[in-house]
Amino acid sequence: MSSANFLPDLSPPDVQQAAQLIQQAYSSAHAQVDQRRIQQELVEIQRRPEAWGLIVPFLEHPDPNVQFFGAHTAQVKIMRDWDSFPEENAEHLRDLLLKLTSHSILTGKSKVVCRKLFVAITSLALRIAPGSPSRWSDWIVSAVNSLSSSDMPPEQLLAFLTIVAEEVETADLLGSSKMQMHQSLLDASPMVVQAVITSITRPTLILPELQSALKCFQAWIYTLRANDITPIIPLLIAIMTPAPDSGYDESTFSAASDVLQEIMTRSSLAGGAGTGTLTEPLLVWLNVHGDRAGSVDGVSHSLCKLLVALGDHSTMYFASNITSLKPIPGTSYRRAYFVQKFLHLLLKYTGLSGYYGVDEEASEMTLGFWYLFQESLWSVEYEDQAEDQDGIPSLLDVKEKEQWAIVNAVYVQLVGILRRKVMWPDQRTLGYWAKDEVDRFQVYRRDVGDTLINAYYILRNDMLGYFLEDMQKCFAQPNGSQGWEEIEATLHCIMSIQEAVPLEDNPFLARLFGPDVLGRLPTSGQDRIRRTMLGLIAAYSTWFTTQPKAPTPTSIPSLLMNAISYVVAALPEPALCLPAANALRDLCDANRAALAPHIGAFAELHAGLSGIPDTEKSKVLQSIASVIQALPPEEEIPPIQAIVSPVVEKLAQALHVSSQLVDETRIIIISQLQTLSGVAKGLTRTQDSLLILDESPEERAEAERLQRARDDYRMVKVREDLFNTIRNIATFWSMDAGVSDALSDFFRSITSLPSDITLLSLPAAPIFEIVCLACQRQLTAVWLSLANMLVIQLDPPTLFSVSTLKSTPSPEALGVISTLLPILLEASLGVLGQPGAMEANPDIVQAFFGCMDTIAKHFLVGFYRLPPGALDALMQCAVTSLSLQERYSLVATCTFLETLIRRTASSDDLGDASTILIQGHGRPILRAILCGFAGVAPRSTTQNLIELLSIVASKFPAETRTWMTDILFADDFVQSKASPEAKRTFVKAIIGSRSPKKTREVAQQFTLVARGLEGTSFGYASVNI
């Protein structure tokens, strides 16, 4: 075009060569490697200044792919290379793009090409419209007038306006520029609304234009004022209304429904506003045309989405008007009628016939409403009550009872529907389901459980009563319970509401776990209902603590023992062993004292474990150990011997044959370690020692009694055998990933703080030695995290000390650290010091510096007793870690260095250690911090680097001033966008700072400047990450 003479002029051969490259990129004849190479070449072409000259010839090329690349080049150059474009040619480029766009549309170029040109025009407006004076004032109206003057179809003009709203909304603008562009949208709103109204009110609707108009309105909804939206609502409702002779049109219905949903969720009318102009007109329409509810087709699915959106929008309206006698203007019906009709329609969708995920896809969408409705019912103030005549209390009470009677009736109906919807089909039907259909239905059942909890908060025990009566009716059927699907569904519902049921005696739960229900369930076959009942028992395991502790007559087993018997009966069955073991573990853990008198029965259970897989045996033994823990300490010894010694012996035997049967030995070791871990967990008391604020004489006496039992020669022998076996396993098997994980879980279970010690607990110091030796063989994050835990146990908190000062570690614990820390450092630094090791093992780096931080907090002096050179090597490793790209590694390093520098500088016992530390390593640390600000470190770690800088600057201000200046102005400092003046300002502000807050603000600003993010919303948003 003649008006493009301000752009670079490329020769026809150059243009043709570039066009051929584009055609090759879209050709399927080239290999994938060639395609990537061609794409890279095209990117390089776009980066050149001459690429501006490709826009016009490419758009005039006959190949649609080349045309698209021309439009795309216009967008890319404006967005990425605008700073290099001559400012005086901006208006010429604007006029050219408008002409190119008009020409492209009138010559029938593809929609994707036109869309790219719309984006390019909007991108140009974002560049030149903001500012004072604006270089493109009233740019939206101006662009529309220019495009429409060339007889552009309304459909395309609406598409352009859609792009305008979408691009401006997501533009990266700040301050006045953002406000100016938003104002331009507001100024153009009347034109947009009028254009939409014109297109959707034509006597004969043109489908493409209608869809384009609705999409345009949907894009502008976020910007439009309420008085711009309100006139269009009745027009949208009219579009949804079926014609008398032709019925619903799915495409137009869905399009209008989508816009109404958007109005209720994103517009100025969202959040319950506009009840008179939005909620009530929709309710009136639904009363007439909501008969599609319950069917399964495209219109019905869209109607369901509309109902759900209306429910989310107007929940408070429904809650406050469920029995309102006020009429809706223009109708003869009261609000209560319309609200109850809406709830009826929503219930029809909740209870769509068939199975979710197989026969229908809509019922799940309605579940969230019932939660919002329940919350609103609790917080609403009823208008009729507020306006009650004479304020008669009795009349108010009557009205409230009427309202809650309706609410209860709705939720009773909901519970019945959901109970039916979660019922599995019979086995024959289920056999035709695909795996993904089964999985989706299982997820749906879990989601229904959340909704049932909301229903329970309304119905309370009436809901449990309904479920119990429902099961009694099933039991009373002449043909039994057939496939048990109905009762299983009811049990699933009861299990789902457990977290909402108060922990108190409940007659309905007593019936559930008594002979009326539990006693009538199948005890063989019927795996699904038995699995559900096992899960239900596990969920309600703590409820049994509300039952009397006194022993019942032997002829009448307690409810707890009924449950125990039902669970134990399922243990030998492979399909039920896992849920049964879990249920037994939860029951025994929650009801230790009540089950302790029955320890003999658990001894029989232990004797009969041969048929239970090792994978579940650990949970059964944990269950038995939980009951043992409730016995007096001296009575715990024989049963502990009985369950632990065979496991230890089996481990010792496995170690003897490990060289011949490696795989089998590995399986045995892992399973037996899991068993020992379960026993150790079971023996740990359930009461959290950290919640005990004072130690009573009774507790001291109990602790002494426990210690006497620990000192018993039998327990000493058990612990010695256990420790020796575990040490041998760690020696020969610690390099195996599965065994090391099992050992880790065992060590966490078998060691404890002094307040949680059991007869089986092992001391931390020898375990710490095993862990350090394992690190020598193979350094892993598992061993380092264990070391971290054991360091804390070597210096446990003193719960009952009268002093507010933290006590110093014992000489014995300090001796352990002094001996083992050099071993741990040598093993760790030997691995992390290898080239690329820190980048390849971020989990090890994080765990290592986490452990070092814990040692610095508890045993600071240990670092200054290290052999010569060890501390220097650790600090050099830390400085290297500050340049890593993995966030968690860098954060752990910053935390360690903060702790080490702060505690060293604050200690009076370390002499000049602080000065030596900072003189030797302060400058490298500071350099790593500043390089991190300038772009070396991830932006998400900026706050951590700032905290480290604040510590260094506050403790050593003089050194910080000198070092920062030297580092920032050195030739080898990382390249950044920070000017010399910005660097000087930064140094001055840091040294002059008197508070961490000021230091943080200054460092954040410098980071944005250095990274070139100053003045961008993206950069400032990242400051708050």
mmCIF file of C-alpha atoms in Angstrom, residues 335-451:
data_model
loop_
_atom_site.group_PDB
_atom_site.id
_atom_site.type_symbol
_atom_site.label_atom_id
_atom_site.label_comp_id
_atom_site.label_asym_id
_atom_site.label_seq_id
_atom_site.Cartn_x
_atom_site.Cartn_y
_atom_site.Cartn_z
ATOM 1 C CA ARG A 335 -42.090 -14.469 46.422
ATOM 2 C CA ALA A 336 -42.357 -17.675 48.444
ATOM 3 C CA TYR A 337 -43.997 -19.403 45.490
ATOM 4 C CA PHE A 338 -41.191 -18.481 43.090
ATOM 5 C CA VAL A 339 -38.441 -19.352 45.567
ATOM 6 C CA GLN A 340 -39.942 -22.736 46.291
ATOM 7 C CA LYS A 341 -40.426 -23.328 42.569
ATOM 8 C CA PHE A 342 -36.747 -22.543 42.014
ATOM 9 C CA LEU A 343 -35.735 -24.989 44.753
ATOM 10 C CA HIS A 344 -38.010 -27.589 43.188
ATOM 11 C CA LEU A 345 -36.311 -27.139 39.805
ATOM 12 C CA LEU A 346 -32.870 -27.357 41.353
ATOM 13 C CA LEU A 347 -33.838 -30.536 43.197
ATOM 14 C CA LYS A 348 -34.962 -32.040 39.892
ATOM 15 C CA TYR A 349 -31.481 -31.482 38.497
ATOM 16 C CA THR A 350 -29.855 -32.754 41.678
ATOM 17 C CA GLY A 351 -31.883 -35.927 41.284
ATOM 18 C CA LEU A 352 -31.565 -36.465 37.535
ATOM 19 C CA SER A 353 -32.421 -40.039 36.663
ATOM 20 C CA GLY A 354 -29.537 -42.392 36.019
ATOM 21 C CA TYR A 355 -25.992 -42.492 37.308
ATOM 22 C CA TYR A 356 -23.708 -39.460 37.291
ATOM 23 C CA GLY A 357 -20.860 -39.758 34.801
ATOM 24 C CA VAL A 358 -22.644 -42.521 32.902
ATOM 25 C CA ASP A 359 -26.189 -41.384 32.157
ATOM 26 C CA GLU A 360 -25.974 -37.657 32.992
ATOM 27 C CA GLU A 361 -23.403 -34.921 33.598
ATOM 28 C CA ALA A 362 -25.403 -32.147 35.266
ATOM 29 C CA SER A 363 -26.425 -33.215 38.781
ATOM 30 C CA GLU A 364 -22.972 -32.575 40.253
ATOM 31 C CA MET A 365 -23.178 -28.863 39.316
ATOM 32 C CA THR A 366 -25.994 -28.252 41.804
ATOM 33 C CA LEU A 367 -24.214 -29.581 44.893
ATOM 34 C CA GLY A 368 -22.404 -26.354 45.772
ATOM 35 C CA PHE A 369 -25.677 -24.396 46.045
ATOM 36 C CA TRP A 370 -26.875 -26.360 49.045
ATOM 37 C CA TYR A 371 -23.815 -25.325 51.029
ATOM 38 C CA LEU A 372 -24.347 -21.629 50.216
ATOM 39 C CA PHE A 373 -28.065 -21.929 50.951
ATOM 40 C CA GLN A 374 -27.420 -23.509 54.338
ATOM 41 C CA GLU A 375 -24.939 -20.741 55.251
ATOM 42 C CA SER A 376 -27.430 -18.058 54.174
ATOM 43 C CA LEU A 377 -30.251 -19.598 56.182
ATOM 44 C CA TRP A 378 -28.199 -19.146 59.345
ATOM 45 C CA SER A 379 -27.354 -15.496 58.702
ATOM 46 C CA VAL A 380 -30.511 -14.127 57.097
ATOM 47 C CA GLU A 381 -32.933 -11.661 58.700
ATOM 48 C CA TYR A 382 -36.426 -12.425 57.484
ATOM 49 C CA GLU A 383 -38.237 -9.401 56.143
ATOM 50 C CA ASP A 384 -41.644 -10.595 57.232
ATOM 51 C CA GLN A 385 -40.364 -11.011 60.782
ATOM 52 C CA ALA A 386 -38.790 -7.563 60.784
ATOM 53 C CA GLU A 387 -42.097 -6.012 59.720
ATOM 54 C CA ASP A 388 -44.291 -8.089 62.000
ATOM 55 C CA GLN A 389 -47.221 -6.112 63.358
ATOM 56 C CA ASP A 390 -47.007 -5.053 66.988
ATOM 57 C CA GLY A 391 -43.894 -7.179 67.456
ATOM 58 C CA ILE A 392 -45.842 -10.032 69.060
ATOM 59 C CA PRO A 393 -43.236 -12.667 70.130
ATOM 60 C CA SER A 394 -45.617 -15.579 69.725
ATOM 61 C CA LEU A 395 -46.419 -14.576 66.153
ATOM 62 C CA LEU A 396 -42.716 -14.263 65.357
ATOM 63 C CA ASP A 397 -42.139 -17.733 66.715
ATOM 64 C CA VAL A 398 -44.914 -19.122 64.541
ATOM 65 C CA LYS A 399 -43.476 -17.501 61.423
ATOM 66 C CA GLU A 400 -39.983 -18.825 62.201
ATOM 67 C CA LYS A 401 -41.363 -22.314 62.708
ATOM 68 C CA GLU A 402 -43.139 -22.091 59.356
ATOM 69 C CA GLN A 403 -39.945 -21.005 57.655
ATOM 70 C CA TRP A 404 -37.858 -23.788 59.172
ATOM 71 C CA ALA A 405 -40.574 -26.322 58.422
ATOM 72 C CA ILE A 406 -40.234 -25.467 54.714
ATOM 73 C CA VAL A 407 -36.433 -25.539 54.959
ATOM 74 C CA ASN A 408 -36.473 -28.913 56.686
ATOM 75 C CA ALA A 409 -38.842 -30.312 54.072
ATOM 76 C CA VAL A 410 -36.514 -29.154 51.293
ATOM 77 C CA TYR A 411 -33.457 -30.687 52.911
ATOM 78 C CA VAL A 412 -35.253 -33.936 53.738
ATOM 79 C CA GLN A 413 -36.129 -34.202 50.059
ATOM 80 C CA LEU A 414 -32.499 -33.373 49.177
ATOM 81 C CA VAL A 415 -31.167 -36.095 51.493
ATOM 82 C CA GLY A 416 -33.506 -38.664 49.974
ATOM 83 C CA ILE A 417 -32.431 -37.696 46.467
ATOM 84 C CA LEU A 418 -28.732 -37.824 47.287
ATOM 85 C CA ARG A 419 -29.111 -41.176 49.052
ATOM 86 C CA ARG A 420 -30.614 -42.530 45.852
ATOM 87 C CA LYS A 421 -27.995 -40.887 43.618
ATOM 88 C CA VAL A 422 -25.005 -42.418 45.441
ATOM 89 C CA MET A 423 -26.362 -45.961 45.175
ATOM 90 C CA TRP A 424 -24.203 -48.264 43.049
ATOM 91 C CA PRO A 425 -25.904 -50.260 40.299
ATOM 92 C CA ASP A 426 -26.151 -54.009 40.595
ATOM 93 C CA GLN A 427 -23.084 -56.036 39.681
ATOM 94 C CA ARG A 428 -24.446 -56.957 36.277
ATOM 95 C CA THR A 429 -24.895 -53.293 35.255
ATOM 96 C CA LEU A 430 -21.622 -52.280 36.833
ATOM 97 C CA GLY A 431 -19.834 -54.804 34.668
ATOM 98 C CA TYR A 432 -20.613 -52.666 31.595
ATOM 99 C CA TRP A 433 -19.072 -49.496 33.064
ATOM 100 C CA ALA A 434 -15.663 -48.311 31.881
ATOM 101 C CA LYS A 435 -12.960 -47.662 34.475
ATOM 102 C CA ASP A 436 -13.169 -43.886 34.077
ATOM 103 C CA GLU A 437 -16.932 -44.040 34.640
ATOM 104 C CA VAL A 438 -16.392 -45.939 37.884
ATOM 105 C CA ASP A 439 -13.765 -43.422 38.975
ATOM 106 C CA ARG A 440 -16.007 -40.449 38.202
ATOM 107 C CA PHE A 441 -18.874 -41.982 40.124
ATOM 108 C CA GLN A 442 -16.629 -42.549 43.137
ATOM 109 C CA VAL A 443 -15.534 -38.901 43.055
ATOM 110 C CA TYR A 444 -19.198 -37.880 42.786
ATOM 111 C CA ARG A 445 -20.028 -39.934 45.887
ATOM 112 C CA ARG A 446 -17.320 -38.080 47.808
ATOM 113 C CA ASP A 447 -18.655 -34.719 46.613
ATOM 114 C CA VAL A 448 -22.171 -35.685 47.683
ATOM 115 C CA GLY A 449 -20.728 -36.397 51.123
ATOM 116 C CA ASP A 450 -19.780 -32.720 51.500
ATOM 117 C CA THR A 451 -23.321 -31.668 50.600
#
